[in-house]
Amino acid sequence: MTQPFIHLNNVEKTFKQNQTTQTVLENIDLDITEGQFVCLLGPSGCGKSTILNLLAGFEQSTQGHIYVDGQRIVAPNIDRAVVFQQAQLFPWLSVKENIEFPLKQSKATAQYIADQTEYYLEKTGLKKFENHRIWQISGGMKQRVALARAWVMKPKILLMDEPFGALDAQTRILMQETLTQLWQDNKTTILFVTHDIDESLLLADRIILMAGHPGRIIDDIQNNLPRPRSIENIAQQQEFIESKKHILEIMRKEVTRMIDYLH
Ligand SMILES: Nc1ncnc2c1ncn2[C@@H]1O[C@H](COP(=O)(O)OP(=O)(O)OP(=O)(O)O)[C@@H](O)[C@H]1O
Ligand SMILES: [Mg+2]
């Protein structure tokens, strides 16, 4: 039997601090098909970033195995791009130089680098700002540069850790639209972390609901809302209303369990 594109099998992660061991993730089984847009949704501290860090190869699991495209993950690699809440850019380079930087480290030809950089400058709405330095652009534009720079390398998977969490509501809507457009034009597999239920229903094909203490998966929800989506049109749809209610009910049960756990 062929393995799913992303395959997490019985993954556990513990952290040792002082004399105590904290189990952060327990019994994580997750298979993701190539090209899927998956959101990890859950409260603070439930281990969402830890799952991303394991997939990126920044951390190693304590137990279990993680495979991407048949390869066991043991270290970071450019085939798994990460976009963080705060864009990690080179402030001394221009917008364009930031985007072409990873390609220049590869064996790509000058023509390919120029074409790809141009394509992603256009797609992310940065063309007019290509010669600006990073300190001259807004937070939303920095996230556009981070998106373009991740995408230009055509990673097998894109790991996004609350990439729009620090943006205002209006900029966030624009970024969600840019991301969706990029994904529809150049399908890649995306694992996107958020605490925002509406954002997960707007973006994802599938929502993995997590709970904490220890971090685990508590539901796996298919999101079949028709595309193209905007928050105004999906908010009226029965499937959106029902999925949101379902997620809130599960979260409510978890809150009750947490209150019992803490007392
Ligand atoms: N390197 C580390 N060393 C020790 N503990 C860690 C480390 N990384 C994460 N943890 C702990 O693991 C738990 C899960 O952290 P994680 O950052 O994955 O949560 P999260 O779901 O991403 O939360 P948030 O929504 O606040 O970003 C937390 O209790 C955190 O303190
Ligand atoms: Mg996190």
mmCIF file of C-alpha atoms and ligand atoms in Angstrom:
data_model
loop_
_atom_site.group_PDB
_atom_site.id
_atom_site.type_symbol
_atom_site.label_atom_id
_atom_site.label_comp_id
_atom_site.label_asym_id
_atom_site.label_seq_id
_atom_site.Cartn_x
_atom_site.Cartn_y
_atom_site.Cartn_z
ATOM 1 C CA MET A 1 0.000 0.000 0.000
ATOM 2 C CA THR A 2 1.362 3.457 -0.851
ATOM 3 C CA GLN A 3 1.859 5.824 2.035
ATOM 4 C CA PRO A 4 -0.136 9.077 2.238
ATOM 5 C CA PHE A 5 1.779 12.206 1.193
ATOM 6 C CA ILE A 6 2.103 13.404 4.798
ATOM 7 C CA HIS A 7 2.031 10.600 7.339
ATOM 8 C CA LEU A 8 2.273 11.034 11.102
ATOM 9 C CA ASN A 9 2.118 7.726 12.902
ATOM 10 C CA ASN A 10 1.575 7.545 16.664
ATOM 11 C CA VAL A 11 3.660 10.682 17.256
ATOM 12 C CA GLU A 12 4.492 11.691 20.784
ATOM 13 C CA LYS A 13 6.533 14.681 21.884
ATOM 14 C CA THR A 14 7.747 15.325 25.394
ATOM 15 C CA PHE A 15 9.863 18.184 26.707
ATOM 16 C CA LYS A 16 12.052 17.823 29.780
ATOM 17 C CA GLN A 17 12.398 20.902 31.923
ATOM 18 C CA ASN A 18 14.219 20.852 35.261
ATOM 19 C CA GLN A 19 13.158 17.498 36.735
ATOM 20 C CA THR A 20 9.746 17.268 35.066
ATOM 21 C CA THR A 21 8.695 15.781 31.745
ATOM 22 C CA GLN A 22 5.788 17.386 29.937
ATOM 23 C CA THR A 23 3.902 15.374 27.324
ATOM 24 C CA VAL A 24 3.019 17.995 24.738
ATOM 25 C CA LEU A 25 1.703 15.705 21.993
ATOM 26 C CA GLU A 26 0.236 12.267 22.477
ATOM 27 C CA ASN A 27 -0.774 9.636 19.957
ATOM 28 C CA ILE A 28 -0.944 11.891 16.907
ATOM 29 C CA ASP A 29 -2.050 9.983 13.809
ATOM 30 C CA LEU A 30 -2.549 12.196 10.777
ATOM 31 C CA ASP A 31 -2.517 11.488 7.055
ATOM 32 C CA ILE A 32 -2.742 14.283 4.502
ATOM 33 C CA THR A 33 -3.196 13.953 0.741
ATOM 34 C CA GLU A 34 -0.983 15.914 -1.649
ATOM 35 C CA GLY A 35 -2.415 19.327 -2.530
ATOM 36 C CA GLN A 36 -4.796 19.503 0.445
ATOM 37 C CA PHE A 37 -5.240 22.711 2.404
ATOM 38 C CA VAL A 38 -5.449 21.657 6.047
ATOM 39 C CA CYS A 39 -5.948 23.895 9.083
ATOM 40 C CA LEU A 40 -4.816 22.928 12.569
ATOM 41 C CA LEU A 41 -7.277 24.621 14.911
ATOM 42 C CA GLY A 42 -7.012 24.624 18.688
ATOM 43 C CA PRO A 43 -6.408 26.645 21.848
ATOM 44 C CA SER A 44 -3.096 28.143 22.903
ATOM 45 C CA GLY A 45 -0.630 25.545 24.147
ATOM 46 C CA CYS A 46 -2.295 22.492 22.547
ATOM 47 C CA GLY A 47 0.789 21.746 20.464
ATOM 48 C CA LYS A 48 -0.060 23.204 17.031
ATOM 49 C CA SER A 49 3.356 24.829 16.558
ATOM 50 C CA THR A 50 5.026 21.680 17.885
ATOM 51 C CA ILE A 51 3.405 19.630 15.093
ATOM 52 C CA LEU A 52 4.636 22.175 12.544
ATOM 53 C CA ASN A 53 8.125 22.170 14.082
ATOM 54 C CA LEU A 54 8.242 18.364 13.863
ATOM 55 C CA LEU A 55 7.188 18.457 10.212
ATOM 56 C CA ALA A 56 9.711 21.204 9.479
ATOM 57 C CA GLY A 57 12.410 19.057 11.114
ATOM 58 C CA PHE A 58 13.235 21.701 13.760
ATOM 59 C CA GLU A 59 12.275 19.222 16.503
ATOM 60 C CA GLN A 60 12.394 15.421 16.700
ATOM 61 C CA SER A 61 9.479 13.329 17.968
ATOM 62 C CA THR A 62 9.996 11.342 21.159
ATOM 63 C CA GLN A 63 8.051 8.423 19.674
ATOM 64 C CA GLY A 64 6.441 7.607 16.353
ATOM 65 C CA HIS A 65 7.355 8.497 12.791
ATOM 66 C CA ILE A 66 6.801 11.384 10.407
ATOM 67 C CA TYR A 67 7.039 11.001 6.638
ATOM 68 C CA VAL A 68 6.615 13.507 3.820
ATOM 69 C CA ASP A 69 6.418 12.087 0.307
ATOM 70 C CA GLY A 70 7.834 8.778 1.533
ATOM 71 C CA GLN A 71 10.849 10.363 3.266
ATOM 72 C CA ARG A 72 11.333 10.146 7.008
ATOM 73 C CA ILE A 73 11.725 13.659 8.467
ATOM 74 C CA VAL A 74 14.912 14.050 10.459
ATOM 75 C CA ALA A 75 16.079 17.597 9.677
ATOM 76 C CA PRO A 76 14.930 20.832 8.024
ATOM 77 C CA ASN A 77 14.997 21.022 4.239
ATOM 78 C CA ILE A 78 13.945 23.600 1.646
ATOM 79 C CA ASP A 79 11.249 21.214 0.390
ATOM 80 C CA ARG A 80 9.296 22.180 3.563
ATOM 81 C CA ALA A 81 8.893 25.959 3.742
ATOM 82 C CA VAL A 82 7.772 27.671 6.956
ATOM 83 C CA VAL A 83 5.969 31.011 7.288
ATOM 84 C CA PHE A 84 5.786 32.418 10.822
ATOM 85 C CA GLN A 85 3.564 35.059 12.439
ATOM 86 C CA GLN A 86 6.444 37.561 12.219
ATOM 87 C CA ALA A 87 8.011 37.454 8.768
ATOM 88 C CA GLN A 88 11.656 36.362 8.970
ATOM 89 C CA LEU A 89 13.258 38.516 6.265
ATOM 90 C CA PHE A 90 16.645 40.065 5.513
ATOM 91 C CA PRO A 91 16.200 43.766 6.404
ATOM 92 C CA TRP A 92 19.233 44.911 4.405
ATOM 93 C CA LEU A 93 17.861 43.451 1.144
ATOM 94 C CA SER A 94 15.075 44.820 -1.042
ATOM 95 C CA VAL A 95 11.687 43.110 -1.471
ATOM 96 C CA LYS A 96 12.828 41.600 -4.769
ATOM 97 C CA GLU A 97 16.206 40.486 -3.385
ATOM 98 C CA ASN A 98 14.471 38.776 -0.457
ATOM 99 C CA ILE A 99 12.251 36.783 -2.824
ATOM 100 C CA GLU A 100 15.065 35.741 -5.164
ATOM 101 C CA PHE A 101 17.480 34.962 -2.331
ATOM 102 C CA PRO A 102 16.649 31.244 -1.876
ATOM 103 C CA LEU A 103 16.634 30.660 -5.636
ATOM 104 C CA LYS A 104 20.107 32.203 -5.875
ATOM 105 C CA GLN A 105 21.330 29.581 -3.394
ATOM 106 C CA SER A 106 20.070 26.846 -5.735
ATOM 107 C CA LYS A 107 21.374 25.807 -9.160
ATOM 108 C CA ALA A 108 18.604 27.674 -10.976
ATOM 109 C CA THR A 109 19.509 29.625 -14.125
ATOM 110 C CA ALA A 110 19.456 33.440 -14.123
ATOM 111 C CA GLN A 111 16.481 33.393 -16.515
ATOM 112 C CA TYR A 112 14.496 31.023 -14.287
ATOM 113 C CA ILE A 113 15.259 33.149 -11.215
ATOM 114 C CA ALA A 114 14.151 36.315 -13.014
ATOM 115 C CA ASP A 115 10.925 34.719 -14.338
ATOM 116 C CA GLN A 116 9.919 33.146 -11.047
ATOM 117 C CA THR A 117 10.696 36.267 -9.010
ATOM 118 C CA GLU A 118 8.648 38.355 -11.429
ATOM 119 C CA TYR A 119 5.729 35.905 -11.282
ATOM 120 C CA TYR A 120 5.549 35.924 -7.467
ATOM 121 C CA LEU A 121 6.100 39.706 -7.231
ATOM 122 C CA GLU A 122 3.023 40.079 -9.460
ATOM 123 C CA LYS A 123 0.968 37.375 -7.719
ATOM 124 C CA THR A 124 1.531 38.835 -4.264
ATOM 125 C CA GLY A 125 0.909 42.442 -5.356
ATOM 126 C CA LEU A 126 4.484 43.509 -4.581
ATOM 127 C CA LYS A 127 5.659 44.553 -8.038
ATOM 128 C CA LYS A 128 5.386 48.284 -7.285
ATOM 129 C CA PHE A 129 7.446 47.845 -4.119
ATOM 130 C CA GLU A 130 10.135 45.540 -5.490
ATOM 131 C CA ASN A 131 12.963 47.994 -4.730
ATOM 132 C CA HIS A 132 11.768 48.964 -1.248
ATOM 133 C CA ARG A 133 13.861 47.838 1.709
ATOM 134 C CA ILE A 134 12.082 45.663 4.291
ATOM 135 C CA TRP A 135 12.058 48.479 6.874
ATOM 136 C CA GLN A 136 10.140 50.641 4.395
ATOM 137 C CA ILE A 137 7.115 48.317 4.063
ATOM 138 C CA SER A 138 4.142 47.508 6.313
ATOM 139 C CA GLY A 139 3.587 44.321 8.341
ATOM 140 C CA GLY A 140 1.075 43.010 5.781
ATOM 141 C CA MET A 141 3.553 43.572 2.962
ATOM 142 C CA LYS A 142 6.287 41.815 4.927
ATOM 143 C CA GLN A 143 3.985 38.781 5.119
ATOM 144 C CA ARG A 144 3.487 39.025 1.342
ATOM 145 C CA VAL A 145 7.274 38.896 0.899
ATOM 146 C CA ALA A 146 7.461 35.891 3.246
ATOM 147 C CA LEU A 147 4.723 34.148 1.237
ATOM 148 C CA ALA A 148 6.406 34.867 -2.108
ATOM 149 C CA ARG A 149 9.799 33.753 -0.790
ATOM 150 C CA ALA A 150 8.366 30.492 0.515
ATOM 151 C CA TRP A 151 6.424 29.805 -2.677
ATOM 152 C CA VAL A 152 9.201 30.639 -5.126
ATOM 153 C CA MET A 153 11.083 27.491 -4.085
ATOM 154 C CA LYS A 154 8.054 25.320 -4.955
ATOM 155 C CA PRO A 155 8.137 23.465 -1.638
ATOM 156 C CA LYS A 156 6.406 20.108 -1.287
ATOM 157 C CA ILE A 157 4.612 21.468 1.747
ATOM 158 C CA LEU A 158 4.026 24.916 3.136
ATOM 159 C CA LEU A 159 3.870 25.116 6.934
ATOM 160 C CA MET A 160 2.175 28.309 8.111
ATOM 161 C CA ASP A 161 2.117 29.179 11.813
ATOM 162 C CA GLU A 162 -0.593 31.812 12.387
ATOM 163 C CA PRO A 163 0.852 33.847 9.516
ATOM 164 C CA PHE A 164 -1.920 36.467 9.670
ATOM 165 C CA GLY A 165 -2.333 36.502 13.462
ATOM 166 C CA ALA A 166 -0.667 39.889 13.947
ATOM 167 C CA LEU A 167 -2.470 41.686 11.099
ATOM 168 C CA ASP A 168 -5.504 43.988 11.273
ATOM 169 C CA ALA A 169 -8.840 42.596 10.044
ATOM 170 C CA GLN A 170 -8.740 44.324 6.656
ATOM 171 C CA THR A 171 -5.152 43.326 5.825
ATOM 172 C CA ARG A 172 -5.964 39.818 6.990
ATOM 173 C CA ILE A 173 -8.829 39.502 4.488
ATOM 174 C CA LEU A 174 -6.522 40.639 1.669
ATOM 175 C CA MET A 175 -3.828 38.166 2.731
ATOM 176 C CA GLN A 176 -6.326 35.290 2.969
ATOM 177 C CA GLU A 177 -7.412 36.097 -0.593
ATOM 178 C CA THR A 178 -3.819 36.265 -1.872
ATOM 179 C CA LEU A 179 -2.982 32.948 -0.214
ATOM 180 C CA THR A 180 -6.086 31.219 -1.594
ATOM 181 C CA GLN A 181 -5.346 32.540 -5.077
ATOM 182 C CA LEU A 182 -1.719 31.356 -4.915
ATOM 183 C CA TRP A 183 -2.837 27.927 -3.746
ATOM 184 C CA GLN A 184 -5.469 27.614 -6.481
ATOM 185 C CA ASP A 185 -2.981 28.609 -9.208
ATOM 186 C CA ASN A 186 0.002 26.594 -7.938
ATOM 187 C CA LYS A 187 -1.349 23.735 -5.815
ATOM 188 C CA THR A 188 0.881 22.772 -2.939
ATOM 189 C CA THR A 189 0.062 21.022 0.317
ATOM 190 C CA ILE A 190 -0.575 23.524 3.097
ATOM 191 C CA LEU A 191 -0.711 22.999 6.841
ATOM 192 C CA PHE A 192 -1.976 26.232 8.352
ATOM 193 C CA VAL A 193 -2.198 26.892 12.101
ATOM 194 C CA THR A 194 -4.898 29.194 13.432
ATOM 195 C CA HIS A 195 -7.095 29.748 16.487
ATOM 196 C CA ASP A 196 -9.709 31.428 14.343
ATOM 197 C CA ILE A 197 -12.702 29.221 13.430
ATOM 198 C CA ASP A 198 -13.896 31.538 10.631
ATOM 199 C CA GLU A 199 -10.408 31.644 9.109
ATOM 200 C CA SER A 200 -10.195 27.844 9.120
ATOM 201 C CA LEU A 201 -13.604 27.529 7.423
ATOM 202 C CA LEU A 202 -12.648 30.167 4.871
ATOM 203 C CA LEU A 203 -9.329 28.586 3.893
ATOM 204 C CA ALA A 204 -9.261 24.846 4.507
ATOM 205 C CA ASP A 205 -10.472 21.693 2.788
ATOM 206 C CA ARG A 206 -10.115 19.963 6.093
ATOM 207 C CA ILE A 207 -9.897 21.131 9.717
ATOM 208 C CA ILE A 208 -7.998 19.168 12.339
ATOM 209 C CA LEU A 209 -9.333 20.159 15.726
ATOM 210 C CA MET A 210 -6.894 19.851 18.624
ATOM 211 C CA ALA A 211 -7.135 19.999 22.406
ATOM 212 C CA GLY A 212 -4.425 20.384 25.017
ATOM 213 C CA HIS A 213 -2.971 18.679 28.106
ATOM 214 C CA PRO A 214 -1.741 16.589 26.409
ATOM 215 C CA GLY A 215 -2.019 17.925 22.864
ATOM 216 C CA ARG A 216 -4.092 15.574 20.735
ATOM 217 C CA ILE A 217 -6.468 15.469 17.793
ATOM 218 C CA ILE A 218 -10.127 15.498 18.825
ATOM 219 C CA ASP A 219 -11.879 15.882 15.481
ATOM 220 C CA ASP A 220 -11.230 15.820 11.748
ATOM 221 C CA ILE A 221 -13.739 17.914 9.804
ATOM 222 C CA GLN A 222 -14.229 18.003 6.025
ATOM 223 C CA ASN A 223 -14.983 21.502 4.779
ATOM 224 C CA ASN A 224 -16.807 21.266 1.455
ATOM 225 C CA LEU A 225 -17.900 24.900 1.178
ATOM 226 C CA PRO A 226 -17.753 25.765 -2.533
ATOM 227 C CA ARG A 227 -14.846 27.876 -3.811
ATOM 228 C CA PRO A 228 -14.217 30.706 -4.490
ATOM 229 C CA ARG A 229 -15.079 31.700 -0.931
ATOM 230 C CA SER A 230 -15.253 35.034 0.835
ATOM 231 C CA ILE A 231 -16.144 35.464 4.474
ATOM 232 C CA GLU A 232 -19.285 37.439 3.503
ATOM 233 C CA ASN A 233 -20.665 34.726 1.231
ATOM 234 C CA ILE A 234 -19.749 31.666 3.317
ATOM 235 C CA ALA A 235 -21.118 33.188 6.539
ATOM 236 C CA GLN A 236 -24.645 32.918 5.058
ATOM 237 C CA GLN A 237 -24.324 29.253 4.121
ATOM 238 C CA GLN A 238 -25.900 26.456 6.120
ATOM 239 C CA GLU A 239 -22.739 24.314 6.008
ATOM 240 C CA PHE A 240 -20.679 27.167 7.511
ATOM 241 C CA ILE A 241 -23.229 27.744 10.283
ATOM 242 C CA GLU A 242 -23.401 24.016 11.101
ATOM 243 C CA SER A 243 -19.628 23.444 11.009
ATOM 244 C CA LYS A 244 -19.008 26.478 13.221
ATOM 245 C CA LYS A 245 -21.651 25.299 15.717
ATOM 246 C CA HIS A 246 -20.142 21.792 15.711
ATOM 247 C CA ILE A 247 -16.620 23.170 16.369
ATOM 248 C CA LEU A 248 -17.883 25.500 19.129
ATOM 249 C CA GLU A 249 -19.753 22.641 20.835
ATOM 250 C CA ILE A 250 -16.622 20.472 20.874
ATOM 251 C CA MET A 251 -14.543 23.408 22.144
ATOM 252 C CA ARG A 252 -17.126 24.068 24.862
ATOM 253 C CA LYS A 253 -16.847 20.426 26.069
ATOM 254 C CA GLU A 254 -13.063 20.830 26.142
ATOM 255 C CA VAL A 255 -13.315 24.030 28.194
ATOM 256 C CA THR A 256 -15.483 22.166 30.739
ATOM 257 C CA ARG A 257 -12.967 19.303 30.827
ATOM 258 C CA MET A 258 -10.117 21.803 31.320
ATOM 259 C CA ILE A 259 -11.909 23.520 34.229
ATOM 260 C CA ASP A 260 -12.343 20.087 35.921
ATOM 261 C CA TYR A 261 -8.677 19.249 35.155
ATOM 262 C CA LEU A 262 -7.403 22.495 36.687
ATOM 263 C CA HIS A 263 -9.405 22.165 39.954
HETATM 264 N N1 LIG B 1 11.173 23.892 23.088
HETATM 265 C C1 LIG B 1 10.298 23.713 24.089
HETATM 266 N N2 LIG B 1 10.722 23.403 25.341
HETATM 267 C C2 LIG B 1 9.844 23.185 26.340
HETATM 268 N N3 LIG B 1 8.494 23.255 26.190
HETATM 269 C C3 LIG B 1 8.022 23.580 24.993
HETATM 270 C C4 LIG B 1 8.886 23.827 23.864
HETATM 271 N N4 LIG B 1 8.116 24.099 22.781
HETATM 272 C C5 LIG B 1 6.835 24.049 23.198
HETATM 273 N N5 LIG B 1 6.777 23.729 24.517
HETATM 274 C C6 LIG B 1 5.540 23.555 25.301
HETATM 275 O O1 LIG B 1 4.674 22.732 24.552
HETATM 276 C C7 LIG B 1 3.327 23.156 24.697
HETATM 277 C C8 LIG B 1 2.733 23.354 23.321
HETATM 278 O O2 LIG B 1 3.376 24.464 22.712
HETATM 279 P P1 LIG B 1 3.040 24.956 21.242
HETATM 280 O O3 LIG B 1 3.890 26.149 21.014
HETATM 281 O O4 LIG B 1 3.144 23.824 20.292
HETATM 282 O O5 LIG B 1 1.492 25.362 21.390
HETATM 283 P P2 LIG B 1 0.541 26.118 20.357
HETATM 284 O O6 LIG B 1 -0.685 25.274 20.217
HETATM 285 O O7 LIG B 1 1.289 26.454 19.139
HETATM 286 O O8 LIG B 1 0.172 27.438 21.179
HETATM 287 P P3 LIG B 1 -0.069 28.948 20.652
HETATM 288 O O9 LIG B 1 -1.436 28.936 20.025
HETATM 289 O O10 LIG B 1 -0.032 29.767 21.903
HETATM 290 O O11 LIG B 1 1.020 29.294 19.697
HETATM 291 C C9 LIG B 1 3.338 24.393 25.563
HETATM 292 O O12 LIG B 1 3.020 24.020 26.894
HETATM 293 C C10 LIG B 1 4.775 24.861 25.478
HETATM 294 O O13 LIG B 1 5.168 25.515 26.656
HETATM 295 MG MG MG B 2 1.931 28.250 18.300
#
